[in-house]
CSV table of C-alpha atoms in Angstrom, one decimal:
chain,number,residue,atom,x,y,z
A,194,MET,CA,81.9,82.3,88.3
A,195,LYS,CA,81.6,86.0,87.4
A,196,ILE,CA,81.3,86.7,91.4
A,197,TYR,CA,85.1,84.6,91.6
A,198,THR,CA,85.9,86.8,88.7
A,199,LEU,CA,85.3,89.9,90.7
A,200,VAL,CA,87.1,88.8,93.7
A,201,ALA,CA,90.1,88.0,91.9
A,202,LEU,CA,89.9,91.6,90.4
A,203,CYS,CA,89.6,93.2,93.6
A,204,VAL,CA,92.5,91.7,95.0
A,205,ALA,CA,94.9,92.5,92.0
A,206,LEU,CA,94.0,95.9,91.8
A,207,SER,CA,94.7,96.1,95.6
A,208,LEU,CA,98.3,94.3,95.3
A,209,PRO,CA,99.7,97.8,94.2
A,210,VAL,CA,98.1,100.0,97.4
A,211,LEU,CA,99.5,97.0,100.2
A,212,ALA,CA,102.6,97.5,98.3
A,213,GLN,CA,102.3,101.1,98.6
A,214,ALA,CA,100.9,101.6,102.1
A,215,GLU,CA,104.2,99.3,103.4
A,216,THR,CA,105.6,100.5,106.4
A,217,VAL,CA,109.2,99.5,108.6
A,218,THR,CA,110.7,100.2,111.7
A,219,LEU,CA,115.0,100.1,111.2
A,220,LYS,CA,116.8,98.9,114.9
A,221,VAL,CA,119.7,101.6,114.9
A,222,ALA,CA,121.8,100.6,118.0
A,223,HIS,CA,125.2,102.5,119.0
A,224,PHE,CA,128.1,102.9,121.5
A,225,LEU,CA,127.6,106.5,122.3
A,226,PRO,CA,124.6,107.7,124.8
A,227,ALA,CA,121.8,110.1,123.5
A,228,ASN,CA,123.9,113.2,124.0
A,229,SER,CA,126.2,112.4,121.8
A,230,ASN,CA,127.4,114.8,118.8
A,231,ALA,CA,126.4,111.2,116.4
A,232,HIS,CA,123.2,110.7,117.8
A,233,ALA,CA,121.8,114.5,118.9
A,234,ASN,CA,123.3,116.0,115.1
A,235,VAL,CA,123.2,112.9,112.9
A,236,ILE,CA,121.9,110.0,113.4
A,237,ARG,CA,118.6,111.4,115.0
A,238,PRO,CA,117.3,113.6,112.3
A,239,TRP,CA,118.7,111.6,109.3
A,240,CYS,CA,116.0,108.8,111.1
A,241,ASP,CA,113.4,112.3,110.9
A,242,GLN,CA,114.2,112.6,107.5
A,243,LEU,CA,113.9,109.3,106.7
A,244,ASN,CA,110.4,109.3,108.3
A,245,ALA,CA,109.0,112.7,107.0
A,246,GLU,CA,109.8,112.2,103.2
A,247,SER,CA,108.5,108.5,103.3
A,248,ALA,CA,105.0,110.1,104.9
A,249,GLY,CA,105.4,108.0,107.8
A,250,ARG,CA,106.9,104.5,106.4
A,251,ILE,CA,110.3,104.4,107.4
A,252,THR,CA,110.4,104.9,111.5
A,253,CYS,CA,113.4,104.0,113.4
A,254,GLN,CA,113.8,102.8,116.8
A,255,LEU,CA,117.0,104.1,118.9
A,256,TYR,CA,119.4,102.0,121.3
A,257,PRO,CA,122.2,104.2,122.0
A,258,SER,CA,124.6,102.9,124.6
A,259,MET,CA,124.5,99.2,124.0
A,260,GLN,CA,120.9,99.4,124.9
A,261,LEU,CA,120.3,95.5,122.7
A,262,GLY,CA,123.6,94.7,124.4
A,263,GLY,CA,126.9,93.3,123.2
A,264,THR,CA,129.9,95.5,123.3
A,265,PRO,CA,131.3,97.9,120.9
A,266,ALA,CA,133.6,95.4,119.0
A,267,THR,CA,130.4,92.7,118.5
A,268,LEU,CA,128.2,95.4,117.0
A,269,ALA,CA,128.8,94.5,113.0
A,270,ASP,CA,128.3,91.6,114.1
A,271,MET,CA,125.0,93.0,115.6
A,272,ALA,CA,123.9,93.9,112.1
A,273,ARG,CA,124.9,91.2,110.0
A,274,ASN,CA,123.0,89.2,112.7
A,275,GLY,CA,119.8,91.1,112.0
A,276,VAL,CA,119.8,91.5,116.1
A,277,ALA,CA,120.1,95.3,114.7
A,278,ASP,CA,119.2,96.7,111.3
A,279,ILE,CA,121.2,99.1,111.8
A,280,VAL,CA,124.7,99.8,113.6
A,281,TRP,CA,127.1,103.2,114.2
A,282,THR,CA,130.1,101.8,115.1
A,283,ALA,CA,134.4,101.8,114.2
A,284,PRO,CA,135.1,99.0,111.5
A,285,GLY,CA,138.2,99.1,113.7
A,286,TYR,CA,136.8,97.5,117.1
A,287,SER,CA,136.5,94.3,115.1
A,288,ALA,CA,139.6,94.3,114.9
A,289,GLY,CA,140.8,92.4,111.4
A,290,LYS,CA,137.4,92.0,110.1
A,291,PHE,CA,137.8,94.8,107.3
A,292,PRO,CA,141.5,95.1,106.8
A,293,ARG,CA,141.4,97.1,103.7
A,294,VAL,CA,139.8,100.4,105.8
A,295,GLU,CA,142.6,100.2,107.8
A,296,ALA,CA,144.5,101.4,105.6
A,297,LEU,CA,142.5,105.0,106.6
A,298,GLU,CA,143.9,104.5,110.1
A,299,LEU,CA,147.7,104.3,109.2
A,300,PRO,CA,149.4,107.8,110.0
A,301,PHE,CA,150.2,110.7,108.5
A,302,VAL,CA,148.0,110.0,105.5
A,303,LEU,CA,144.4,111.9,105.9
A,304,PRO,CA,144.4,115.9,106.5
A,305,TYR,CA,142.9,116.6,109.5
A,306,GLY,CA,138.9,117.8,109.4
A,307,GLY,CA,135.9,116.0,109.0
A,308,GLN,CA,134.4,117.7,105.9
A,309,ARG,CA,138.0,117.4,103.9
A,310,GLY,CA,139.0,114.0,105.9
A,311,ASN,CA,135.4,112.1,104.7
A,312,ALA,CA,135.6,113.1,100.7
A,313,ILE,CA,138.9,111.2,100.7
A,314,ILE,CA,137.5,108.1,103.1
A,315,TRP,CA,134.3,107.8,101.1
A,316,ASN,CA,136.5,108.1,97.6
A,317,TYR,CA,138.9,105.3,98.9
A,318,PHE,CA,136.0,103.2,99.9
A,319,GLU,CA,134.7,103.2,96.2
A,320,GLN,CA,137.4,102.0,94.5
A,321,TYR,CA,139.5,100.1,97.3
A,322,ALA,CA,137.2,98.6,100.3
A,323,GLN,CA,133.7,97.5,99.0
A,324,ASP,CA,134.9,93.9,99.7
A,325,ASP,CA,135.1,94.4,102.9
A,326,PHE,CA,131.5,94.7,103.4
A,327,LYS,CA,129.8,92.4,102.3
A,328,GLY,CA,126.9,91.1,103.7
A,329,PHE,CA,126.6,94.7,104.6
A,330,LYS,CA,124.6,97.5,103.5
A,331,VAL,CA,127.1,100.4,104.1
A,332,LEU,CA,125.0,103.7,104.4
A,333,THR,CA,128.3,105.6,104.5
A,334,LEU,CA,131.6,105.6,105.8
A,335,PHE,CA,133.3,108.6,107.6
A,336,GLY,CA,136.7,109.2,109.8
A,337,ASP,CA,136.7,111.9,112.9
A,338,GLY,CA,138.5,114.6,111.8
A,339,GLY,CA,142.0,113.2,113.0
A,340,MET,CA,143.1,112.3,116.8
A,341,ASP,CA,145.7,114.6,118.6
A,342,VAL,CA,147.6,113.7,122.1
A,343,HIS,CA,145.6,115.1,125.0
A,344,THR,CA,147.5,114.2,128.2
A,345,ARG,CA,146.9,114.9,132.3
A,346,ASN,CA,150.9,115.7,133.5
A,347,ALA,CA,152.9,116.5,131.2
A,348,PRO,CA,152.8,118.4,127.2
A,349,VAL,CA,153.7,116.1,124.3
A,350,LYS,CA,155.8,118.9,122.2
A,351,SER,CA,158.5,116.0,120.4
A,352,LEU,CA,158.5,112.7,119.8
A,353,ALA,CA,161.1,112.5,122.8
A,354,ASP,CA,157.9,112.8,125.1
A,355,PHE,CA,155.7,110.1,123.8
A,356,LYS,CA,158.7,107.9,125.7
A,357,GLY,CA,157.4,105.8,128.5
A,358,LEU,CA,153.4,107.3,128.4
A,359,LYS,CA,150.6,104.9,128.7
A,360,LEU,CA,148.3,106.5,126.2
A,361,ARG,CA,144.7,105.1,124.8
A,362,ALA,CA,144.0,104.0,121.7
A,363,SER,CA,141.1,103.8,119.8
A,364,SER,CA,142.1,101.1,117.4
A,365,ARG,CA,145.0,98.0,117.0
A,366,THR,CA,146.2,101.1,113.7
A,367,ALA,CA,146.4,103.6,116.0
A,368,ALA,CA,148.3,101.3,118.8
A,369,LYS,CA,151.2,100.5,116.9
A,370,THR,CA,151.2,103.9,115.5
A,371,LEU,CA,151.8,104.7,119.6
A,372,GLU,CA,154.3,101.4,119.4
A,373,SER,CA,156.8,103.8,116.8
A,374,LEU,CA,156.3,106.5,119.0
A,375,GLY,CA,157.8,105.3,121.9
A,376,ALA,CA,154.2,105.1,123.7
A,377,THR,CA,152.5,102.4,125.3
A,378,PRO,CA,149.1,102.1,124.2
A,379,VAL,CA,146.3,101.1,125.9
A,380,SER,CA,142.9,99.8,123.5
A,381,MET,CA,139.7,101.3,125.0
A,382,PRO,CA,136.3,103.1,123.3
A,383,PRO,CA,135.7,106.1,124.0
A,384,ALA,CA,133.4,105.9,126.7
A,385,GLN,CA,135.8,104.4,129.3
A,386,MET,CA,139.3,107.0,128.5
A,387,THR,CA,138.5,109.6,131.1
A,388,GLU,CA,137.5,107.4,134.7
A,389,ALA,CA,141.0,105.6,133.0
A,390,ILE,CA,143.0,109.0,133.0
A,391,ALA,CA,141.5,110.0,135.9
A,392,LYS,CA,142.3,106.7,137.8
A,393,GLY,CA,145.8,106.9,136.3
A,394,VAL,CA,145.4,104.1,134.1
A,395,VAL,CA,147.2,105.2,131.5
A,396,ASP,CA,148.6,109.5,131.0
A,397,GLY,CA,146.1,110.5,128.6
A,398,ALA,CA,145.2,109.6,125.4
A,399,LEU,CA,144.8,109.8,121.1
A,400,ALA,CA,141.7,111.5,120.5
A,401,THR,CA,139.5,113.4,117.9
A,402,TRP,CA,138.7,116.5,119.2
A,403,GLU,CA,134.7,115.6,118.8
A,404,VAL,CA,134.9,113.3,122.0
A,405,VAL,CA,136.7,116.0,124.0
A,406,ALA,CA,133.2,117.7,125.4
A,407,PRO,CA,131.2,114.2,125.8
A,408,THR,CA,133.7,112.5,127.3
A,409,LYS,CA,134.8,114.8,129.9
A,410,LEU,CA,137.8,114.4,128.7
A,411,ASP,CA,139.2,118.1,129.1
A,412,GLU,CA,138.3,117.8,133.4
A,413,VAL,CA,140.9,115.0,133.5
A,414,THR,CA,143.6,116.1,131.1
A,415,ASN,CA,145.7,119.9,131.2
A,416,TYR,CA,147.3,119.2,127.3
A,417,HIS,CA,146.5,119.1,124.6
A,418,SER,CA,149.0,118.5,121.1
A,419,LEU,CA,148.0,120.2,117.7
A,420,LEU,CA,149.6,119.8,114.8
A,421,GLY,CA,149.4,122.8,112.3
A,422,GLU,CA,147.3,123.9,110.2
A,423,GLY,CA,147.9,122.0,106.9
A,424,GLN,CA,149.4,119.1,108.3
A,425,PRO,CA,148.5,115.2,108.3
A,426,ALA,CA,146.9,114.0,111.1
A,427,ILE,CA,148.5,111.3,113.6
A,428,GLY,CA,146.3,108.8,112.7
A,429,TYR,CA,141.7,108.1,112.0
A,430,THR,CA,139.4,106.3,113.5
A,431,VAL,CA,137.3,105.3,110.5
A,432,LEU,CA,133.4,105.0,111.7
A,433,SER,CA,130.7,103.4,109.6
A,434,LEU,CA,126.9,103.4,109.2
A,435,LEU,CA,126.3,99.2,108.9
A,436,MET,CA,122.9,98.1,107.0
A,437,ASN,CA,121.7,94.6,107.6
A,438,LYS,CA,121.7,93.6,104.1
A,439,ARG,CA,118.8,91.3,103.6
A,440,LYS,CA,116.8,93.7,105.9
A,441,TYR,CA,117.7,96.8,103.0
A,442,ASP,CA,117.0,93.8,100.5
A,443,ALA,CA,113.5,93.5,101.8
A,444,LEU,CA,112.3,97.1,101.2
A,445,PRO,CA,109.9,98.1,98.6
A,446,ALA,CA,111.6,100.2,95.8
A,447,ASP,CA,111.0,103.1,96.7
A,448,LEU,CA,111.7,103.1,100.9
A,449,LYS,CA,115.2,101.9,99.3
A,450,ALA,CA,115.4,105.2,96.6
A,451,ILE,CA,114.7,107.6,100.2
A,452,ILE,CA,117.6,105.5,102.3
A,453,ASP,CA,119.8,105.6,99.3
A,454,ARG,CA,119.5,109.4,98.3
A,455,ASN,CA,119.8,110.6,102.0
A,456,SER,CA,122.9,108.1,102.6
A,457,GLY,CA,126.5,107.5,101.2
A,458,GLN,CA,128.6,110.1,100.4
A,459,ALA,CA,125.9,113.0,101.1
A,460,LEU,CA,125.7,111.2,104.9
A,461,SER,CA,129.6,111.3,105.0
A,462,LEU,CA,129.6,115.2,104.8
A,463,ARG,CA,126.7,115.2,106.7
A,464,PHE,CA,128.9,113.9,109.8
A,465,GLY,CA,131.9,115.7,108.7
A,466,GLN,CA,130.4,119.4,109.0
A,467,ALA,CA,128.9,117.6,112.6
A,468,TRP,CA,132.3,116.8,113.6
A,469,ASP,CA,134.4,120.0,112.0
A,470,GLN,CA,131.6,122.3,114.4
A,471,GLU,CA,132.6,120.1,117.3
A,472,ILE,CA,135.9,120.7,117.2
A,473,GLY,CA,135.7,124.2,116.9
A,474,LYS,CA,133.5,124.2,119.8
A,475,ALA,CA,136.1,122.1,121.9
A,476,GLN,CA,139.8,123.9,120.7
A,477,ALA,CA,137.2,127.4,121.1
A,478,ALA,CA,136.7,126.1,124.7
A,479,ALA,CA,140.1,124.4,126.2
A,480,LYS,CA,141.6,125.9,128.8
A,481,ALA,CA,143.9,128.8,128.2
A,482,GLY,CA,147.2,127.8,127.3
A,483,SER,CA,146.4,123.9,127.2
A,484,ILE,CA,147.0,123.7,123.3
A,485,VAL,CA,150.4,122.8,123.0
A,486,PRO,CA,151.7,123.7,119.4
A,487,LEU,CA,154.8,120.8,118.4
A,488,ALA,CA,158.0,122.2,118.7
A,489,ALA,CA,159.5,122.7,114.8
A,490,GLY,CA,160.9,119.7,113.4
A,491,ALA,CA,158.4,117.3,115.5
A,492,SER,CA,155.8,116.4,113.1
A,493,GLU,CA,158.6,115.2,110.3
A,494,ALA,CA,160.5,113.1,112.8
A,495,MET,CA,156.6,111.7,114.1
A,496,GLN,CA,156.0,110.9,110.5
A,497,GLN,CA,159.7,109.3,110.1
A,498,ALA,CA,159.2,107.0,113.4
A,499,THR,CA,155.6,105.6,112.0
A,500,ASN,CA,156.4,104.7,108.3
A,501,LYS,CA,157.3,101.2,109.8
A,502,VAL,CA,153.3,101.0,111.1
A,503,VAL,CA,152.6,101.5,106.8
A,504,GLU,CA,155.2,99.4,105.6
A,505,GLN,CA,153.8,96.4,108.7
A,506,TRP,CA,150.5,97.0,107.3
A,507,VAL,CA,151.4,96.4,103.3
A,508,GLU,CA,153.3,93.6,104.6
A,509,ASP,CA,150.5,91.6,106.2
A,510,MET,CA,147.8,92.9,103.8
A,511,ASP,CA,150.2,91.0,101.5
A,512,SER,CA,150.1,88.2,103.2
A,513,ARG,CA,146.5,88.0,103.2
A,514,GLY,CA,146.8,88.1,99.5
A,515,LEU,CA,145.5,91.6,99.1
A,516,ASP,CA,147.9,94.4,97.6
A,517,GLY,CA,148.5,96.6,100.8
A,518,LYS,CA,150.9,98.7,98.7
A,519,ALA,CA,148.6,99.7,95.6
A,520,MET,CA,145.8,100.2,98.9
A,521,VAL,CA,148.3,102.6,100.6
A,522,ASP,CA,149.6,104.0,97.1
A,523,GLY,CA,146.0,104.6,95.9
A,524,LEU,CA,144.6,106.2,99.5
A,525,ARG,CA,147.6,108.6,99.1
A,526,ARG,CA,146.8,109.9,95.6
A,527,LEU,CA,143.2,110.6,97.1
A,528,ALA,CA,144.4,112.7,99.8
A,529,THR,CA,146.9,114.7,97.4
A,530,GLN,CA,143.8,115.0,95.2
A,531,GLU,CA,141.4,116.7,97.8
A,532,ARG,CA,144.4,119.3,98.7
């Protein structure tokens, strides 16, 4: 009897040690190459920080360039289904699955700038969009710093210059924005747009400056339209780092705490800093004369032309039983406060 009691006591005492020593490997997948800004400057350092703070108990296996299969549009489902533990993706690539987040991609709402835009995006997520992500642990939500128009053969200086152009769009909201401006949108991820421009499939792209260097967009375009300081962006692509909820829930409390304190708004601003640096580098490296400011009054005319995109989105949300006007009004209020 004494022997059995002693064994039981030893096992009981060892359980906390075993729990404390538990380790986890996280499969992290995304759609860009390993030399991309997101991978090299944020995702890998973030993983290294988790590893250091956990004394090696959290490790990441990184799968850039869709190495786990699928397409950018299926990344969110890959995290939901456990094919990957964490994915970096754009919710807009999964059209219609994250409706509340689409407000963030509406035209002329958010300001240019990674850090400025991301502060608004995270606040909006916490107040209005958490129900979009049931089944996920949202590690962060952020934006691309705002998009401009990059074209090959002719500059875009005014609303009239959009007419007849075929331009790459990153999401269905971006596509509707381009349509309202008079262009023909062609949806595709960043990795495809440079080849599409080179082959004449499209005339240019609506894209953030952050992707100009890694996609070599500057090698196939000659003009970059710049709205100007203080103007709201034509549009945004919202990006996210999503974790399988079951994987997160199964972690020991101390490992959850490490992930939590390195995620959320802090990680959003970390992405914003990286984006702002790359945007600044890309604009500084642009060919002389290639950056084209808009003509006087062009921004106002473009905003007026895209008002119907916002109105249609509100109607679409209302048809789903969601209060679209409340979300847009709330977003604009947050944007005004940030200014």
